[in-house]
Coordinates of C-alpha atoms and ligand atoms in Angstrom, one line a residue:
X1 CA -19.2 -10.8 -32.5
X2 CA -18.9 -7.5 -34.4
X3 CA -17.4 -7.3 -37.9
X4 CA -15.9 -4.2 -39.5
X5 CA -16.3 -4.4 -43.3
X6 CA -15.7 -2.2 -46.3
X7 CA -12.1 -1.4 -45.5
X8 CA -10.3 -0.2 -48.6
X9 CA -6.8 -1.0 -47.2
X10 CA -6.1 -2.6 -43.9
X11 CA -2.5 -2.0 -42.8
X12 CA -2.0 -5.0 -40.5
X13 CA 1.5 -4.0 -39.4
X14 CA 2.5 -7.5 -38.5
X15 CA 6.1 -7.6 -37.1
X16 CA 7.5 -9.8 -39.8
X17 CA 9.8 -8.4 -42.5
X18 CA 11.6 -5.1 -42.5
X19 CA 10.5 -1.7 -41.4
X20 CA 8.8 -0.9 -44.7
X21 CA 6.6 -4.0 -44.7
X22 CA 3.3 -3.1 -43.2
X23 CA 1.4 -6.1 -44.8
X24 CA -1.6 -4.3 -46.3
X25 CA -4.8 -6.2 -47.3
X26 CA -7.2 -4.7 -49.8
X27 CA -10.9 -4.9 -49.3
X28 CA -10.6 -6.3 -45.9
X29 CA -12.7 -7.1 -42.8
X30 CA -12.0 -7.6 -39.1
X31 CA -14.0 -9.8 -36.7
X32 CA -13.7 -9.6 -32.9
X33 CA -15.3 -10.7 -29.7
X34 CA -14.8 -9.5 -26.1
X35 CA -12.2 -7.1 -27.2
X36 CA -10.0 -9.7 -29.0
X37 CA -9.5 -10.1 -32.8
X38 CA -10.9 -13.4 -34.0
X39 CA -10.3 -13.1 -37.7
X40 CA -8.9 -10.7 -40.3
X41 CA -8.4 -10.9 -44.1
X42 CA -10.1 -10.2 -47.4
X43 CA -13.8 -9.6 -47.0
X44 CA -14.5 -12.0 -49.8
X45 CA -12.9 -14.7 -47.8
X46 CA -14.8 -14.1 -44.5
X47 CA -15.6 -17.6 -43.2
X48 CA -19.3 -18.4 -42.9
X49 CA -18.9 -19.0 -39.1
X50 CA -18.1 -15.3 -38.7
X51 CA -21.2 -14.0 -40.6
X52 CA -21.8 -11.6 -37.8
X53 CA -25.0 -10.0 -36.7
X54 CA -23.4 -6.7 -35.9
X55 CA -21.8 -5.4 -39.1
X56 CA -20.0 -2.0 -39.0
X57 CA -19.1 -0.2 -42.2
X58 CA -15.6 1.4 -42.5
X59 CA -16.9 3.5 -45.4
X60 CA -14.2 2.4 -47.9
X61 CA -11.6 4.1 -45.6
X62 CA -8.3 2.7 -44.5
X63 CA -7.7 1.1 -41.2
X64 CA -4.4 1.1 -39.2
X65 CA -3.6 -0.3 -35.7
X66 CA -4.3 1.9 -32.7
X67 CA -1.3 4.2 -32.3
X68 CA 1.3 3.4 -29.6
X69 CA 3.1 6.3 -27.9
X70 CA 6.1 4.5 -26.3
X71 CA 7.7 7.5 -24.6
X72 CA 5.9 10.2 -22.6
X73 CA 6.3 12.1 -19.4
X74 CA 2.5 12.4 -18.9
X75 CA 2.3 13.3 -15.3
X76 CA 3.8 16.7 -14.3
X77 CA 2.9 19.8 -12.3
X78 CA 2.7 23.2 -14.1
X79 CA 4.0 24.1 -17.6
X80 CA 7.0 26.0 -18.9
X81 CA 5.8 28.3 -21.6
X82 CA 8.3 30.9 -20.5
X83 CA 11.1 28.6 -21.7
X84 CA 9.5 28.4 -25.1
X85 CA 9.9 32.1 -25.5
X86 CA 13.5 32.1 -24.1
X87 CA 14.5 29.4 -26.6
X88 CA 13.0 31.5 -29.4
X89 CA 15.1 34.4 -28.2
X90 CA 18.2 32.3 -28.5
X91 CA 18.8 30.6 -25.1
X92 CA 19.6 26.9 -25.4
X93 CA 17.9 24.0 -23.6
X94 CA 21.0 23.5 -21.5
X95 CA 21.5 27.2 -20.7
X96 CA 17.9 27.4 -19.5
X97 CA 18.4 24.3 -17.3
X98 CA 21.5 25.7 -15.8
X99 CA 19.7 28.9 -14.9
X100 CA 17.2 27.0 -12.8
X101 CA 14.6 26.2 -15.5
X102 CA 14.4 22.9 -17.3
X103 CA 13.5 19.6 -15.6
X104 CA 14.1 21.0 -12.0
X105 CA 11.5 23.7 -12.5
X106 CA 8.9 21.0 -13.3
X107 CA 10.2 19.0 -10.3
X108 CA 9.4 22.0 -8.0
X109 CA 5.9 22.2 -9.5
X110 CA 5.3 18.4 -9.4
X111 CA 6.4 18.2 -5.7
X112 CA 4.0 21.1 -4.9
X113 CA 1.0 19.3 -6.4
X114 CA -1.0 16.6 -4.5
X115 CA -1.5 13.1 -6.0
X116 CA -5.2 14.0 -6.7
X117 CA -4.3 17.2 -8.5
X118 CA -1.7 15.4 -10.6
X119 CA -4.2 12.7 -11.3
X120 CA -6.9 15.1 -12.5
X121 CA -4.5 16.9 -14.8
X122 CA -3.0 13.7 -16.3
X123 CA -6.4 12.2 -16.8
X124 CA -7.6 15.2 -18.7
X125 CA -4.5 15.0 -21.0
X126 CA -4.9 11.2 -21.4
X127 CA -8.5 11.7 -22.5
X128 CA -7.3 14.2 -25.2
X129 CA -4.5 11.8 -26.2
X130 CA -6.9 8.9 -26.6
X131 CA -9.1 11.0 -28.9
X132 CA -6.1 11.3 -31.3
X133 CA -6.1 7.6 -31.8
X134 CA -3.4 6.6 -29.2
X135 CA -4.5 3.2 -27.7
X136 CA -1.3 2.4 -25.9
X137 CA 0.9 4.7 -23.9
X138 CA 4.1 4.5 -21.9
X139 CA 4.4 7.0 -19.0
X140 CA 7.5 8.0 -17.0
X141 CA 8.1 9.3 -13.6
X142 CA 11.1 11.6 -13.1
X143 CA 9.7 14.8 -12.0
X144 CA 9.5 13.8 -8.3
X145 CA 13.1 12.8 -7.6
X146 CA 12.4 11.9 -4.0
X147 CA 10.9 8.7 -2.8
X148 CA 7.6 10.1 -1.9
X149 CA 7.2 12.2 -5.1
X150 CA 8.4 9.5 -7.5
X151 CA 5.9 7.1 -5.9
X152 CA 3.2 9.9 -6.2
X153 CA 3.7 10.1 -10.0
X154 CA 3.7 6.3 -10.4
X155 CA 0.6 5.9 -8.3
X156 CA -1.1 8.4 -10.7
X157 CA -0.3 6.1 -13.6
X158 CA -1.6 3.1 -11.6
X159 CA -4.9 4.8 -11.1
X160 CA -5.1 5.9 -14.8
X161 CA -4.4 2.3 -15.8
X162 CA -7.3 1.1 -13.6
X163 CA -9.7 3.8 -14.8
X164 CA -9.1 4.0 -18.5
X165 CA -9.2 1.2 -21.2
X166 CA -5.9 2.4 -22.8
X167 CA -2.9 0.0 -22.5
X168 CA -0.6 1.9 -20.1
X169 CA 2.9 0.9 -19.0
X170 CA 4.9 2.8 -16.4
X171 CA 8.6 3.6 -16.2
X172 CA 10.6 4.6 -13.2
X173 CA 12.8 7.5 -14.2
X174 CA 14.3 8.5 -10.8
X175 CA 17.6 9.0 -12.7
X176 CA 16.3 11.9 -14.7
X177 CA 18.5 14.5 -13.1
X178 CA 20.1 15.2 -9.8
X179 CA 17.7 17.1 -7.5
X180 CA 19.0 20.4 -6.1
X181 CA 19.2 19.1 -2.5
X182 CA 21.8 16.5 -3.7
X183 CA 23.6 19.0 -5.9
X184 CA 26.9 18.6 -4.0
X185 CA 26.4 14.9 -3.2
X186 CA 25.3 13.1 -6.3
X187 CA 26.5 9.7 -5.1
X188 CA 24.1 9.9 -2.2
X189 CA 21.2 10.4 -4.6
X190 CA 22.3 7.5 -6.7
X191 CA 22.5 5.4 -3.5
X192 CA 19.0 6.5 -2.7
X193 CA 17.7 5.4 -6.1
X194 CA 19.5 2.0 -5.8
X195 CA 18.9 1.1 -2.2
X196 CA 15.5 2.6 -1.5
X197 CA 13.5 3.8 -4.6
X198 CA 14.0 0.8 -6.9
X199 CA 13.1 -1.8 -4.2
X200 CA 10.0 0.2 -3.2
X201 CA 8.8 0.7 -6.8
X202 CA 9.3 -3.0 -7.4
X203 CA 7.6 -4.0 -4.2
X204 CA 4.5 -2.0 -5.0
X205 CA 4.6 -3.2 -8.6
X206 CA 4.5 0.4 -9.9
X207 CA 6.7 0.1 -13.0
X208 CA 7.9 -2.3 -15.7
X209 CA 10.9 -0.3 -16.8
X210 CA 13.8 1.6 -15.4
X211 CA 14.9 4.6 -17.6
X212 CA 18.0 6.8 -17.1
X213 CA 18.9 10.1 -18.8
X214 CA 22.5 9.2 -19.8
X215 CA 24.2 12.5 -20.7
X216 CA 27.1 14.7 -19.7
X217 CA 24.7 16.9 -17.9
X218 CA 22.8 14.1 -16.2
X219 CA 24.1 10.5 -15.5
X220 CA 27.4 9.0 -16.6
X221 CA 27.8 5.5 -18.1
X222 CA 29.1 4.1 -14.9
X223 CA 26.4 5.5 -12.8
X224 CA 23.8 4.2 -15.2
X225 CA 25.4 0.7 -15.1
X226 CA 25.0 0.6 -11.3
X227 CA 21.4 1.8 -11.5
X228 CA 20.4 -0.6 -14.3
X229 CA 22.0 -3.5 -12.3
X230 CA 19.8 -2.7 -9.3
X231 CA 16.8 -2.3 -11.5
X232 CA 17.4 -5.7 -13.2
X233 CA 17.6 -7.4 -9.8
X234 CA 14.1 -6.1 -9.2
X235 CA 12.8 -7.1 -12.7
X236 CA 12.8 -3.5 -14.1
X237 CA 13.8 -3.7 -17.7
X238 CA 16.3 -1.0 -18.9
X239 CA 15.5 1.8 -21.2
X240 CA 17.6 4.9 -21.9
X241 CA 17.5 8.5 -22.9
X242 CA 20.7 8.3 -24.8
X243 CA 23.0 10.4 -27.1
X244 CA 20.6 13.3 -27.3
X245 CA 22.8 16.3 -26.8
X246 CA 26.3 14.6 -27.0
X247 CA 27.6 11.3 -28.4
X248 CA 28.4 9.7 -25.1
X249 CA 28.2 6.0 -25.8
X250 CA 24.6 5.7 -24.7
X251 CA 23.6 3.5 -27.6
X252 CA 26.5 1.1 -26.8
X253 CA 25.4 1.0 -23.2
X254 CA 21.8 0.1 -24.2
X255 CA 23.2 -2.9 -26.1
X256 CA 25.5 -3.8 -23.2
X257 CA 22.8 -3.8 -20.5
X258 CA 20.1 -5.5 -22.7
X259 CA 17.8 -2.4 -22.9
X260 CA 14.5 -2.8 -24.7
X261 CA 15.0 0.6 -26.3
X262 CA 17.3 3.6 -26.5
X263 CA 15.5 6.8 -27.1
X264 CA 16.5 10.2 -28.7
X265 CA 19.9 9.1 -30.3
X266 CA 20.4 12.2 -32.4
X267 CA 24.1 12.0 -31.8
X268 CA 24.5 8.2 -32.0
X269 CA 27.9 6.9 -33.2
X270 CA 28.4 4.4 -36.0
X271 CA 29.4 1.8 -33.5
X272 CA 26.2 2.5 -31.5
X273 CA 24.1 1.7 -34.6
X274 CA 26.1 -1.5 -35.0
X275 CA 25.7 -2.6 -31.4
X276 CA 22.0 -1.8 -31.2
X277 CA 21.4 -3.7 -34.4
X278 CA 23.4 -6.6 -33.1
X279 CA 21.5 -6.8 -29.8
X280 CA 18.0 -6.0 -31.2
X281 CA 17.6 -2.8 -29.2
X282 CA 14.7 -0.7 -30.6
X283 CA 15.7 2.9 -31.4
X284 CA 13.1 5.5 -30.5
X285 CA 13.0 8.7 -32.4
X286 CA 11.5 11.8 -30.7
X287 CA 11.3 14.4 -33.4
X288 CA 9.1 16.8 -31.4
X289 CA 12.0 17.3 -29.0
X290 CA 14.2 18.3 -31.9
X291 CA 11.5 20.6 -33.2
X292 CA 11.0 22.4 -29.9
X293 CA 14.7 22.6 -28.9
X294 CA 15.9 23.5 -32.3
X295 CA 18.3 20.6 -32.3
X296 CA 19.2 18.3 -35.2
X297 CA 16.8 15.6 -36.0
X298 CA 17.8 11.9 -35.8
X299 CA 18.6 10.5 -39.2
X300 CA 16.4 7.4 -38.8
X301 CA 17.4 6.2 -42.3
X302 CA 20.9 5.6 -41.0
X303 CA 19.6 3.4 -38.2
X304 CA 17.1 1.5 -40.4
X305 CA 19.8 0.9 -43.1
X306 CA 22.1 -0.3 -40.3
X307 CA 19.6 -2.9 -39.1
X308 CA 17.9 -1.1 -36.2
X309 CA 14.2 -1.1 -35.9
X310 CA 13.0 2.5 -35.2
X311 CA 9.9 3.4 -33.2
X312 CA 8.4 6.9 -33.2
X313 CA 7.1 8.6 -30.1
X314 CA 6.2 12.1 -28.8
X315 CA 8.3 12.5 -25.7
X316 CA 5.4 14.5 -24.5
X317 CA 6.6 16.7 -21.5
X318 CA 6.3 20.3 -20.4
X319 CA 9.8 21.3 -21.5
X320 CA 11.4 19.9 -24.6
X321 CA 8.3 18.5 -26.2
X322 CA 5.1 20.1 -25.0
X323 CA 2.9 18.3 -27.6
X324 CA 1.3 14.9 -27.6
X325 CA 0.6 14.9 -31.4
X326 CA 2.0 11.5 -32.5
X327 CA 0.7 12.0 -36.0
X328 CA 2.9 15.1 -36.2
X329 CA 5.8 13.2 -34.8
X330 CA 5.3 10.6 -37.6
X331 CA 5.2 13.3 -40.3
X332 CA 8.4 14.8 -38.9
X333 CA 9.9 11.3 -39.0
X334 CA 9.2 11.2 -42.7
X335 CA 10.3 14.7 -43.5
X336 CA 13.4 14.9 -41.3
X337 CA 14.1 11.3 -40.3
X338 CA 13.8 10.2 -43.9
X339 CA 11.5 7.3 -43.3
X340 CA 8.7 6.5 -45.7
X341 CA 5.1 6.8 -44.3
X342 CA 4.9 3.0 -44.2
X343 CA 8.1 2.9 -42.1
X344 CA 6.8 5.6 -39.8
X345 CA 3.6 3.7 -39.4
X346 CA 5.4 0.5 -38.3
X347 CA 7.4 2.7 -36.0
X348 CA 4.3 4.1 -34.2
X349 CA 2.6 0.8 -34.0
X350 CA 4.2 -2.6 -33.7
X351 CA 7.8 -1.5 -33.0
X352 CA 6.5 1.0 -30.5
X353 CA 4.6 -1.8 -28.8
X354 CA 7.8 -3.7 -28.6
X355 CA 9.6 -0.7 -27.0
X356 CA 6.9 -0.7 -24.3
X357 CA 6.6 -4.5 -23.9
X358 CA 3.0 -4.8 -25.1
X359 CA 3.7 -6.4 -28.5
X360 CA 2.0 -9.7 -27.6
X361 CA -1.3 -7.9 -26.9
X362 CA -1.4 -5.0 -29.3
X363 CA 0.5 -3.0 -32.0
X364 CA -0.8 -4.9 -35.0
X365 CA -4.1 -6.2 -36.4
X366 CA -3.8 -10.0 -36.0
X367 CA -5.9 -12.8 -34.6
X368 CA -5.5 -13.0 -30.8
X369 CA -4.5 -9.4 -30.3
X370 CA -6.6 -6.7 -28.7
X371 CA -9.1 -5.1 -31.1
X372 CA -7.3 -1.7 -31.2
X373 CA -7.6 0.0 -34.6
X374 CA -8.4 3.3 -36.3
X375 CA -10.6 4.1 -39.3
X376 CA -8.9 7.0 -41.2
X377 CA -10.5 9.2 -43.8
X378 CA -7.6 8.9 -46.3
X379 CA -7.0 6.8 -49.4
X380 CA -3.6 5.6 -48.2
X381 CA -1.1 5.9 -45.4
X382 CA 1.0 8.0 -47.7
X383 CA -1.8 10.5 -48.1
X384 CA -2.6 10.5 -44.3
X385 CA 0.9 11.5 -43.4
X386 CA 1.5 13.9 -46.4
X387 CA -1.8 15.9 -45.8
X388 CA -1.2 16.7 -42.2
X389 CA -4.4 17.7 -40.4
X390 CA -5.3 18.4 -36.9
X391 CA -8.2 16.0 -37.2
X392 CA -9.2 13.0 -35.2
X393 CA -9.7 9.5 -36.7
X394 CA -13.1 8.8 -38.2
X395 CA -13.5 6.0 -35.6
X396 CA -11.3 4.7 -32.8
X397 CA -11.7 1.1 -31.6
X398 CA -10.0 0.3 -28.3
X399 CA -10.4 -3.3 -26.9
X400 CA -13.2 -3.7 -29.4
X401 CA -15.3 -0.7 -28.2
X402 CA -15.8 2.5 -30.1
X403 CA -14.5 5.6 -28.2
X404 CA -17.1 8.4 -28.1
Ligands
NIG1 O1 13.1 13.4 -22.9 N1 15.9 14.4 -21.9 C1 15.4 14.5 -20.8 N2 14.2 14.5 -20.4 C2 13.1 15.0 -21.2 C3 13.0 16.5 -21.1 C4 12.2 16.8 -19.9 C5 12.0 18.2 -19.6 O2 12.6 19.1 -20.3 O3 11.3 18.5 -18.7 C6 13.2 14.6 -22.6 O4 13.5 15.4 -23.6
FE2 FE1 11.9 11.9 -22.6

């Protein structure tokens, strides 16, 4: 029964209250057993029954929940550094995609790789990500776009989940774009997703969510409705890439279909904010994608003030967001999204846990939840996000164990 003591401020990040309420406790302690939190509160109030044998010292540092990255495309073949240079030289993300780059270039490279090769690459990245303090991660398919290659990506995630202690949830993103072999026959590809891919993904229990890139250049609202319908029949919960490049009613669709989250949202309409707030859809901001594609940032303040809970994620992928630095995404959410550090913290912990359906087991430091927390060498969360450093946490606890 280990106890962590000497915590200057413990940011519990309980879900209650508004986005700015992170429920801090000064001079705190945490007790856990078998990976589960038994007690947390003021150290001076630690019940005698928990006077533990194994006492760990937080060194008067702050403690926050393990970070939750609720939107990544972790498994992919190759990289696309040539597109980075092209964007700097003035080509847009869409122009590059139309010229044969973009998502389809990663599809070619992902199809060419074996499951084992993809596993080794994704595992290496996951190990690096875990060392940044991410203890929960959502991972999407969407670079296979054929039955066999979508399953290949999802099987990589299944193996990662079995082999690493991180909380990992998978999302089927067969509707990422239309693959080139269906360029002139998009309805057949949509039929393939609905009639073959979704039933197979569900049968093999390979995903919890069904995501769709809803955009002029990708899938229309009506196409998305049909795909989500099929997904729901197989217990896949809807999620969307919505309103990223154009304001196309993606946020409203998220509310209509009962999505758990709508992600990107840079071009969200006023009505979209209203509908999402009404239906409790989490808005996920992905500022690294704005940074790398030189697109406007989402004004998260507008969403929070409109009653939407905003989660923060990296969108880690080889094209529009080739960085898994969630701390940087949080800092950008403050500087460009206009959220306070406390709001960004709630966004990268308990709200992100909601966006990936793991809020009952993690995302906040509370009795009964997984012992996932980080000791940070900073006097406050304000300081930690203001003084941005490429530095790993002092200590990472995942399911109660210290990561090396
Ligand atoms: O979330 N928006 C669509 N999909 C990804 C980009 C993927 C890529 O460029 O490979 C995104 O930004
Ligand atoms: Fe994405």
